[in-house]
């Protein structure tokens, strides 16, 4: 599973078309604990990354991990809201968001897209990897139940409709937009989800002699399992890689 995640990181960075022989300023919009930023810093040593997270705990942990990796001078970690960034405009050569745009509050992520377009330099490239709905029709039936449970457990306001999302990118002045569905490409890593959850349960039983956990930890177990089931509704939901430039 770890190697598959690394492959996704590599694919996103490949789509950004970063020249390893030229300085680059890269924004990680929704960095978590900056795992991808560290991967980028190691593979593009002339780059400087600004990693953004709204979660204070993630920012603190990312800084510690960056320091432990000796990358604290190459990666700046900031607590900020990617729908209202305190960053200068026309300031980044590249930007990416991996499974973070879905956390934007606006329905089709308009505010996130506006900020993405604002901070990129003219000619700057972006790449977004995330799940999207395939229709603007409200979810219904079993899919609706699974979808609502998944978004609730993951604390996601909702996934954007892929066609509306593309229209918002175009409205923000972004060009050369390419939308690729890669659901089948991530299927092997999704297949590992039940095994990962089983290992988690065994570890909890071994460590604590029980499965008594905080509600949030249970949610972190349920959400990937529900995500796997949601992904089976191929006509309603998909995983996409979206690229373009300013």
PDB file of C-alpha atoms in Angstrom:
ATOM      1  CA  UNK A   1       0.000   0.000   0.000  1.00  0.00           C
ATOM      2  CA  UNK A   2       2.841   2.386   0.868  1.00  0.00           C
ATOM      3  CA  UNK A   3       4.436   1.881  -2.539  1.00  0.00           C
ATOM      4  CA  UNK A   4       1.104   2.596  -4.257  1.00  0.00           C
ATOM      5  CA  UNK A   5       0.737   5.846  -2.341  1.00  0.00           C
ATOM      6  CA  UNK A   6       4.261   6.779  -3.394  1.00  0.00           C
ATOM      7  CA  UNK A   7       3.291   6.078  -7.003  1.00  0.00           C
ATOM      8  CA  UNK A   8       0.372   8.497  -6.678  1.00  0.00           C
ATOM      9  CA  UNK A   9       2.685  11.167  -5.243  1.00  0.00           C
ATOM     10  CA  UNK A  10       5.071  10.622  -8.144  1.00  0.00           C
ATOM     11  CA  UNK A  11       2.233  10.811 -10.684  1.00  0.00           C
ATOM     12  CA  UNK A  12       0.933  14.121  -9.328  1.00  0.00           C
ATOM     13  CA  UNK A  13       4.406  15.654  -9.346  1.00  0.00           C
ATOM     14  CA  UNK A  14       5.035  14.295 -12.845  1.00  0.00           C
ATOM     15  CA  UNK A  15       1.859  16.006 -14.062  1.00  0.00           C
ATOM     16  CA  UNK A  16       3.159  19.307 -12.661  1.00  0.00           C
ATOM     17  CA  UNK A  17       6.080  19.094 -15.125  1.00  0.00           C
ATOM     18  CA  UNK A  18       8.604  20.457 -12.616  1.00  0.00           C
ATOM     19  CA  UNK A  19      12.040  21.060 -14.099  1.00  0.00           C
ATOM     20  CA  UNK A  20      14.527  19.548 -11.584  1.00  0.00           C
ATOM     21  CA  UNK A  21      17.257  21.869 -12.865  1.00  0.00           C
ATOM     22  CA  UNK A  22      15.284  25.054 -12.209  1.00  0.00           C
ATOM     23  CA  UNK A  23      14.123  26.660  -8.940  1.00  0.00           C
ATOM     24  CA  UNK A  24      10.414  26.140  -8.283  1.00  0.00           C
ATOM     25  CA  UNK A  25       7.984  27.477  -5.705  1.00  0.00           C
ATOM     26  CA  UNK A  26       5.306  24.890  -5.004  1.00  0.00           C
ATOM     27  CA  UNK A  27       2.122  25.145  -2.941  1.00  0.00           C
ATOM     28  CA  UNK A  28       0.708  22.067  -1.204  1.00  0.00           C
ATOM     29  CA  UNK A  29      -2.928  22.975  -0.576  1.00  0.00           C
ATOM     30  CA  UNK A  30      -4.159  20.762   2.235  1.00  0.00           C
ATOM     31  CA  UNK A  31      -0.898  19.120   3.222  1.00  0.00           C
ATOM     32  CA  UNK A  32      -1.923  16.969   6.178  1.00  0.00           C
ATOM     33  CA  UNK A  33       1.395  16.112   7.827  1.00  0.00           C
ATOM     34  CA  UNK A  34       3.319  17.210   4.694  1.00  0.00           C
ATOM     35  CA  UNK A  35       4.165  13.690   3.523  1.00  0.00           C
ATOM     36  CA  UNK A  36       3.870  14.663  -0.150  1.00  0.00           C
ATOM     37  CA  UNK A  37       5.765  17.910   0.415  1.00  0.00           C
ATOM     38  CA  UNK A  38       8.702  15.962   1.846  1.00  0.00           C
ATOM     39  CA  UNK A  39       8.599  13.589  -1.126  1.00  0.00           C
ATOM     40  CA  UNK A  40       8.627  16.579  -3.491  1.00  0.00           C
ATOM     41  CA  UNK A  41      11.465  18.285  -1.606  1.00  0.00           C
ATOM     42  CA  UNK A  42      13.617  15.171  -1.778  1.00  0.00           C
ATOM     43  CA  UNK A  43      13.038  14.697  -5.520  1.00  0.00           C
ATOM     44  CA  UNK A  44      13.258  18.387  -6.477  1.00  0.00           C
ATOM     45  CA  UNK A  45      16.046  19.825  -4.293  1.00  0.00           C
ATOM     46  CA  UNK A  46      15.948  23.258  -6.001  1.00  0.00           C
ATOM     47  CA  UNK A  47      12.303  23.727  -5.072  1.00  0.00           C
ATOM     48  CA  UNK A  48      10.800  25.477  -2.068  1.00  0.00           C
ATOM     49  CA  UNK A  49       7.438  24.245  -0.832  1.00  0.00           C
ATOM     50  CA  UNK A  50       4.771  26.035   1.144  1.00  0.00           C
ATOM     51  CA  UNK A  51       2.536  23.441   2.779  1.00  0.00           C
ATOM     52  CA  UNK A  52      -0.886  24.605   3.975  1.00  0.00           C
ATOM     53  CA  UNK A  53      -3.163  22.976   6.543  1.00  0.00           C
ATOM     54  CA  UNK A  54      -6.031  24.384   8.559  1.00  0.00           C
ATOM     55  CA  UNK A  55      -5.478  21.791  11.307  1.00  0.00           C
ATOM     56  CA  UNK A  56      -3.115  23.088  13.996  1.00  0.00           C
ATOM     57  CA  UNK A  57      -2.123  19.588  15.142  1.00  0.00           C
ATOM     58  CA  UNK A  58      -1.135  18.635  11.587  1.00  0.00           C
ATOM     59  CA  UNK A  59       0.970  21.773  11.217  1.00  0.00           C
ATOM     60  CA  UNK A  60       2.887  20.998  14.422  1.00  0.00           C
ATOM     61  CA  UNK A  61       3.462  17.364  13.467  1.00  0.00           C
ATOM     62  CA  UNK A  62       4.499  18.308   9.910  1.00  0.00           C
ATOM     63  CA  UNK A  63       7.118  20.719  11.258  1.00  0.00           C
ATOM     64  CA  UNK A  64       8.536  18.019  13.522  1.00  0.00           C
ATOM     65  CA  UNK A  65       8.697  15.475  10.709  1.00  0.00           C
ATOM     66  CA  UNK A  66      10.278  17.992   8.330  1.00  0.00           C
ATOM     67  CA  UNK A  67      12.949  18.780  10.898  1.00  0.00           C
ATOM     68  CA  UNK A  68      13.618  15.095  11.492  1.00  0.00           C
ATOM     69  CA  UNK A  69      14.100  14.693   7.731  1.00  0.00           C
ATOM     70  CA  UNK A  70      16.389  17.716   7.501  1.00  0.00           C
ATOM     71  CA  UNK A  71      13.938  19.490   5.196  1.00  0.00           C
ATOM     72  CA  UNK A  72      12.775  22.300   7.485  1.00  0.00           C
ATOM     73  CA  UNK A  73      14.565  24.935   5.389  1.00  0.00           C
ATOM     74  CA  UNK A  74      13.044  23.685   2.145  1.00  0.00           C
ATOM     75  CA  UNK A  75       9.450  23.350   3.361  1.00  0.00           C
ATOM     76  CA  UNK A  76       7.483  26.128   5.054  1.00  0.00           C
ATOM     77  CA  UNK A  77       4.405  24.821   6.864  1.00  0.00           C
ATOM     78  CA  UNK A  78       1.589  27.309   7.489  1.00  0.00           C
ATOM     79  CA  UNK A  79      -1.730  27.100   9.289  1.00  0.00           C
ATOM     80  CA  UNK A  80      -4.118  28.712   6.818  1.00  0.00           C
ATOM     81  CA  UNK A  81      -7.440  28.246   5.029  1.00  0.00           C
ATOM     82  CA  UNK A  82      -7.020  27.408   1.354  1.00  0.00           C
ATOM     83  CA  UNK A  83     -10.329  29.126   0.619  1.00  0.00           C
ATOM     84  CA  UNK A  84      -8.964  32.405   2.008  1.00  0.00           C
ATOM     85  CA  UNK A  85      -5.180  32.255   1.883  1.00  0.00           C
ATOM     86  CA  UNK A  86      -2.836  34.801   3.427  1.00  0.00           C
ATOM     87  CA  UNK A  87      -0.413  34.358   0.533  1.00  0.00           C
ATOM     88  CA  UNK A  88       0.575  36.837  -2.163  1.00  0.00           C
ATOM     89  CA  UNK A  89      -0.904  36.439  -5.624  1.00  0.00           C
ATOM     90  CA  UNK A  90       1.120  35.336  -8.666  1.00  0.00           C
ATOM     91  CA  UNK A  91       3.621  33.740  -6.311  1.00  0.00           C
ATOM     92  CA  UNK A  92       3.860  30.012  -7.158  1.00  0.00           C
ATOM     93  CA  UNK A  93       5.140  28.149 -10.185  1.00  0.00           C
ATOM     94  CA  UNK A  94       3.200  25.018  -9.216  1.00  0.00           C
ATOM     95  CA  UNK A  95       0.400  23.938  -6.879  1.00  0.00           C
ATOM     96  CA  UNK A  96      -1.241  20.643  -6.020  1.00  0.00           C
ATOM     97  CA  UNK A  97      -4.036  19.311  -3.835  1.00  0.00           C
ATOM     98  CA  UNK A  98      -4.211  15.595  -3.111  1.00  0.00           C
ATOM     99  CA  UNK A  99      -7.495  14.471  -1.563  1.00  0.00           C
ATOM    100  CA  UNK A 100      -7.926  17.856   0.090  1.00  0.00           C
ATOM    101  CA  UNK A 101     -10.071  19.937  -2.295  1.00  0.00           C
ATOM    102  CA  UNK A 102     -13.072  17.878  -1.157  1.00  0.00           C
ATOM    103  CA  UNK A 103     -12.751  19.576   2.257  1.00  0.00           C
ATOM    104  CA  UNK A 104     -13.499  22.997   0.754  1.00  0.00           C
ATOM    105  CA  UNK A 105     -16.832  24.282   2.056  1.00  0.00           C
ATOM    106  CA  UNK A 106     -18.209  25.913  -1.110  1.00  0.00           C
ATOM    107  CA  UNK A 107     -20.473  23.507  -3.076  1.00  0.00           C
ATOM    108  CA  UNK A 108     -18.336  23.095  -6.184  1.00  0.00           C
ATOM    109  CA  UNK A 109     -15.197  24.352  -4.442  1.00  0.00           C
ATOM    110  CA  UNK A 110     -15.377  27.825  -6.058  1.00  0.00           C
ATOM    111  CA  UNK A 111     -13.433  29.584  -3.284  1.00  0.00           C
ATOM    112  CA  UNK A 112     -10.689  26.960  -3.353  1.00  0.00           C
ATOM    113  CA  UNK A 113     -10.392  27.337  -7.129  1.00  0.00           C
ATOM    114  CA  UNK A 114     -10.340  31.142  -6.905  1.00  0.00           C
ATOM    115  CA  UNK A 115      -7.433  30.999  -4.453  1.00  0.00           C
ATOM    116  CA  UNK A 116      -5.610  28.384  -6.518  1.00  0.00           C
ATOM    117  CA  UNK A 117      -5.821  30.644  -9.572  1.00  0.00           C
ATOM    118  CA  UNK A 118      -4.842  33.732  -7.581  1.00  0.00           C
ATOM    119  CA  UNK A 119      -1.615  32.380  -6.103  1.00  0.00           C
ATOM    120  CA  UNK A 120      -0.282  30.783  -9.306  1.00  0.00           C
ATOM    121  CA  UNK A 121       2.084  32.766 -11.483  1.00  0.00           C
ATOM    122  CA  UNK A 122       1.113  33.190 -15.150  1.00  0.00           C
ATOM    123  CA  UNK A 123       2.071  29.907 -16.781  1.00  0.00           C
ATOM    124  CA  UNK A 124       2.049  28.104 -13.425  1.00  0.00           C
ATOM    125  CA  UNK A 125       0.715  24.533 -13.389  1.00  0.00           C
ATOM    126  CA  UNK A 126      -1.630  22.758 -10.995  1.00  0.00           C
ATOM    127  CA  UNK A 127      -2.692  19.187 -10.308  1.00  0.00           C
ATOM    128  CA  UNK A 128      -5.657  18.008  -8.240  1.00  0.00           C
ATOM    129  CA  UNK A 129      -6.282  14.373  -7.269  1.00  0.00           C
ATOM    130  CA  UNK A 130      -9.610  13.673  -5.585  1.00  0.00           C
ATOM    131  CA  UNK A 131     -12.979  11.982  -5.666  1.00  0.00           C
ATOM    132  CA  UNK A 132     -15.870  13.596  -7.559  1.00  0.00           C
ATOM    133  CA  UNK A 133     -19.532  13.005  -8.196  1.00  0.00           C
ATOM    134  CA  UNK A 134     -20.378  12.292 -11.829  1.00  0.00           C
ATOM    135  CA  UNK A 135     -23.731  14.046 -11.806  1.00  0.00           C
ATOM    136  CA  UNK A 136     -25.270  17.157 -10.323  1.00  0.00           C
ATOM    137  CA  UNK A 137     -28.346  15.135  -9.356  1.00  0.00           C
ATOM    138  CA  UNK A 138     -28.784  14.646  -5.592  1.00  0.00           C
ATOM    139  CA  UNK A 139     -27.653  11.190  -4.380  1.00  0.00           C
ATOM    140  CA  UNK A 140     -30.448   8.699  -3.833  1.00  0.00           C
ATOM    141  CA  UNK A 141     -31.119   5.201  -2.531  1.00  0.00           C
ATOM    142  CA  UNK A 142     -28.308   3.084  -1.116  1.00  0.00           C
ATOM    143  CA  UNK A 143     -25.704   5.341  -2.707  1.00  0.00           C
ATOM    144  CA  UNK A 144     -27.124   8.311  -0.779  1.00  0.00           C
ATOM    145  CA  UNK A 145     -26.890   6.445   2.535  1.00  0.00           C
ATOM    146  CA  UNK A 146     -23.302   5.322   1.909  1.00  0.00           C
ATOM    147  CA  UNK A 147     -22.271   8.740   0.596  1.00  0.00           C
ATOM    148  CA  UNK A 148     -23.720  10.618   3.576  1.00  0.00           C
ATOM    149  CA  UNK A 149     -22.108   8.232   6.058  1.00  0.00           C
ATOM    150  CA  UNK A 150     -18.732   8.468   4.311  1.00  0.00           C
ATOM    151  CA  UNK A 151     -18.692  12.259   4.140  1.00  0.00           C
ATOM    152  CA  UNK A 152     -19.851  12.475   7.748  1.00  0.00           C
ATOM    153  CA  UNK A 153     -17.120  10.163   9.044  1.00  0.00           C
ATOM    154  CA  UNK A 154     -14.469  11.958   6.981  1.00  0.00           C
ATOM    155  CA  UNK A 155     -15.813  15.404   7.966  1.00  0.00           C
ATOM    156  CA  UNK A 156     -16.104  16.304   4.274  1.00  0.00           C
ATOM    157  CA  UNK A 157     -18.784  18.895   3.368  1.00  0.00           C
ATOM    158  CA  UNK A 158     -19.360  17.073   0.095  1.00  0.00           C
ATOM    159  CA  UNK A 159     -17.666  16.089  -3.145  1.00  0.00           C
ATOM    160  CA  UNK A 160     -17.979  18.386  -6.135  1.00  0.00           C
ATOM    161  CA  UNK A 161     -19.677  17.450  -9.384  1.00  0.00           C
ATOM    162  CA  UNK A 162     -16.823  16.893 -11.844  1.00  0.00           C
ATOM    163  CA  UNK A 163     -18.443  18.860 -14.694  1.00  0.00           C
ATOM    164  CA  UNK A 164     -19.290  21.826 -12.467  1.00  0.00           C
ATOM    165  CA  UNK A 165     -15.762  21.717 -11.028  1.00  0.00           C
ATOM    166  CA  UNK A 166     -14.236  21.937 -14.486  1.00  0.00           C
ATOM    167  CA  UNK A 167     -16.530  24.861 -15.324  1.00  0.00           C
ATOM    168  CA  UNK A 168     -15.347  26.662 -12.182  1.00  0.00           C
ATOM    169  CA  UNK A 169     -11.710  26.136 -13.189  1.00  0.00           C
ATOM    170  CA  UNK A 170     -12.423  27.665 -16.587  1.00  0.00           C
ATOM    171  CA  UNK A 171     -14.366  30.551 -15.033  1.00  0.00           C
ATOM    172  CA  UNK A 172     -11.328  31.316 -12.843  1.00  0.00           C
ATOM    173  CA  UNK A 173      -9.229  31.780 -15.991  1.00  0.00           C
ATOM    174  CA  UNK A 174      -7.330  28.496 -15.792  1.00  0.00           C
ATOM    175  CA  UNK A 175      -6.510  26.911 -19.142  1.00  0.00           C
ATOM    176  CA  UNK A 176      -5.335  23.699 -20.836  1.00  0.00           C
ATOM    177  CA  UNK A 177      -7.475  21.771 -18.371  1.00  0.00           C
ATOM    178  CA  UNK A 178      -7.216  17.998 -18.611  1.00  0.00           C
ATOM    179  CA  UNK A 179      -9.594  15.763 -16.652  1.00  0.00           C
ATOM    180  CA  UNK A 180      -8.704  12.066 -16.343  1.00  0.00           C
ATOM    181  CA  UNK A 181     -10.668   9.483 -14.434  1.00  0.00           C
ATOM    182  CA  UNK A 182      -8.202   7.132 -12.749  1.00  0.00           C
ATOM    183  CA  UNK A 183     -10.592   5.042 -10.642  1.00  0.00           C
ATOM    184  CA  UNK A 184      -9.258   1.785 -12.053  1.00  0.00           C
ATOM    185  CA  UNK A 185      -5.677   2.883 -11.404  1.00  0.00           C
ATOM    186  CA  UNK A 186      -6.270   3.277  -7.664  1.00  0.00           C
ATOM    187  CA  UNK A 187      -8.387   0.109  -7.409  1.00  0.00           C
ATOM    188  CA  UNK A 188      -5.428  -2.060  -6.256  1.00  0.00           C
ATOM    189  CA  UNK A 189      -4.710   0.267  -3.324  1.00  0.00           C
ATOM    190  CA  UNK A 190      -8.424   0.414  -2.425  1.00  0.00           C
ATOM    191  CA  UNK A 191      -8.439  -3.387  -2.310  1.00  0.00           C
ATOM    192  CA  UNK A 192      -5.983  -3.183   0.608  1.00  0.00           C
ATOM    193  CA  UNK A 193      -8.449  -1.214   2.758  1.00  0.00           C
ATOM    194  CA  UNK A 194     -10.078  -4.226   4.493  1.00  0.00           C
ATOM    195  CA  UNK A 195      -6.650  -5.693   5.278  1.00  0.00           C
ATOM    196  CA  UNK A 196      -5.387  -2.395   6.673  1.00  0.00           C
ATOM    197  CA  UNK A 197      -8.496  -2.102   8.863  1.00  0.00           C
ATOM    198  CA  UNK A 198      -8.053  -5.687  10.079  1.00  0.00           C
ATOM    199  CA  UNK A 199      -4.422  -4.984  11.010  1.00  0.00           C
ATOM    200  CA  UNK A 200      -5.574  -1.868  12.853  1.00  0.00           C
ATOM    201  CA  UNK A 201      -8.095  -3.881  14.903  1.00  0.00           C
ATOM    202  CA  UNK A 202      -5.511  -6.560  15.746  1.00  0.00           C
ATOM    203  CA  UNK A 203      -3.027  -3.881  16.820  1.00  0.00           C
ATOM    204  CA  UNK A 204      -5.636  -2.210  19.048  1.00  0.00           C
ATOM    205  CA  UNK A 205      -6.567  -5.539  20.647  1.00  0.00           C
ATOM    206  CA  UNK A 206      -2.903  -6.405  21.256  1.00  0.00           C
ATOM    207  CA  UNK A 207      -2.042  -2.970  22.632  1.00  0.00           C
ATOM    208  CA  UNK A 208      -5.140  -2.128  24.669  1.00  0.00           C
ATOM    209  CA  UNK A 209      -6.775  -5.550  25.105  1.00  0.00           C
ATOM    210  CA  UNK A 210     -10.017  -4.001  23.797  1.00  0.00           C
ATOM    211  CA  UNK A 211     -11.532  -2.072  20.896  1.00  0.00           C
ATOM    212  CA  UNK A 212     -12.693   0.813  23.050  1.00  0.00           C
ATOM    213  CA  UNK A 213     -11.694   3.869  21.050  1.00  0.00           C
ATOM    214  CA  UNK A 214     -12.740   7.473  20.713  1.00  0.00           C
ATOM    215  CA  UNK A 215     -15.522   8.115  18.237  1.00  0.00           C
ATOM    216  CA  UNK A 216     -13.125   9.918  15.890  1.00  0.00           C
ATOM    217  CA  UNK A 217     -10.879   6.862  15.643  1.00  0.00           C
ATOM    218  CA  UNK A 218     -13.844   4.642  14.766  1.00  0.00           C
ATOM    219  CA  UNK A 219     -14.795   7.150  12.089  1.00  0.00           C
ATOM    220  CA  UNK A 220     -11.289   6.891  10.616  1.00  0.00           C
ATOM    221  CA  UNK A 221     -11.853   3.133  10.308  1.00  0.00           C
ATOM    222  CA  UNK A 222     -15.371   3.274   8.891  1.00  0.00           C
ATOM    223  CA  UNK A 223     -14.743   6.016   6.328  1.00  0.00           C
ATOM    224  CA  UNK A 224     -12.272   4.107   4.075  1.00  0.00           C
ATOM    225  CA  UNK A 225     -14.530   1.037   4.096  1.00  0.00           C
ATOM    226  CA  UNK A 226     -17.504   3.154   3.089  1.00  0.00           C
ATOM    227  CA  UNK A 227     -15.361   4.902   0.482  1.00  0.00           C
ATOM    228  CA  UNK A 228     -14.594   1.536  -1.073  1.00  0.00           C
ATOM    229  CA  UNK A 229     -18.322   0.779  -1.299  1.00  0.00           C
ATOM    230  CA  UNK A 230     -19.141   4.229  -2.702  1.00  0.00           C
ATOM    231  CA  UNK A 231     -16.526   3.634  -5.400  1.00  0.00           C
ATOM    232  CA  UNK A 232     -18.491   0.595  -6.603  1.00  0.00           C
ATOM    233  CA  UNK A 233     -21.186   2.958  -7.894  1.00  0.00           C
ATOM    234  CA  UNK A 234     -19.215   3.585 -11.071  1.00  0.00           C
ATOM    235  CA  UNK A 235     -21.863   5.739 -12.756  1.00  0.00           C
ATOM    236  CA  UNK A 236     -22.146   8.044  -9.756  1.00  0.00           C
ATOM    237  CA  UNK A 237     -18.664   8.510  -8.305  1.00  0.00           C
ATOM    238  CA  UNK A 238     -15.088   8.446  -9.545  1.00  0.00           C
ATOM    239  CA  UNK A 239     -11.506   9.353  -8.701  1.00  0.00           C
ATOM    240  CA  UNK A 240      -9.954  11.971 -10.982  1.00  0.00           C
ATOM    241  CA  UNK A 241      -6.654  13.614 -11.810  1.00  0.00           C
ATOM    242  CA  UNK A 242      -7.113  17.192 -13.023  1.00  0.00           C
ATOM    243  CA  UNK A 243      -4.330  19.343 -14.452  1.00  0.00           C
ATOM    244  CA  UNK A 244      -4.031  22.731 -16.090  1.00  0.00           C
ATOM    245  CA  UNK A 245      -2.250  26.048 -15.966  1.00  0.00           C
ATOM    246  CA  UNK A 246      -2.779  29.746 -15.497  1.00  0.00           C
TER     247      UNK A 246
END
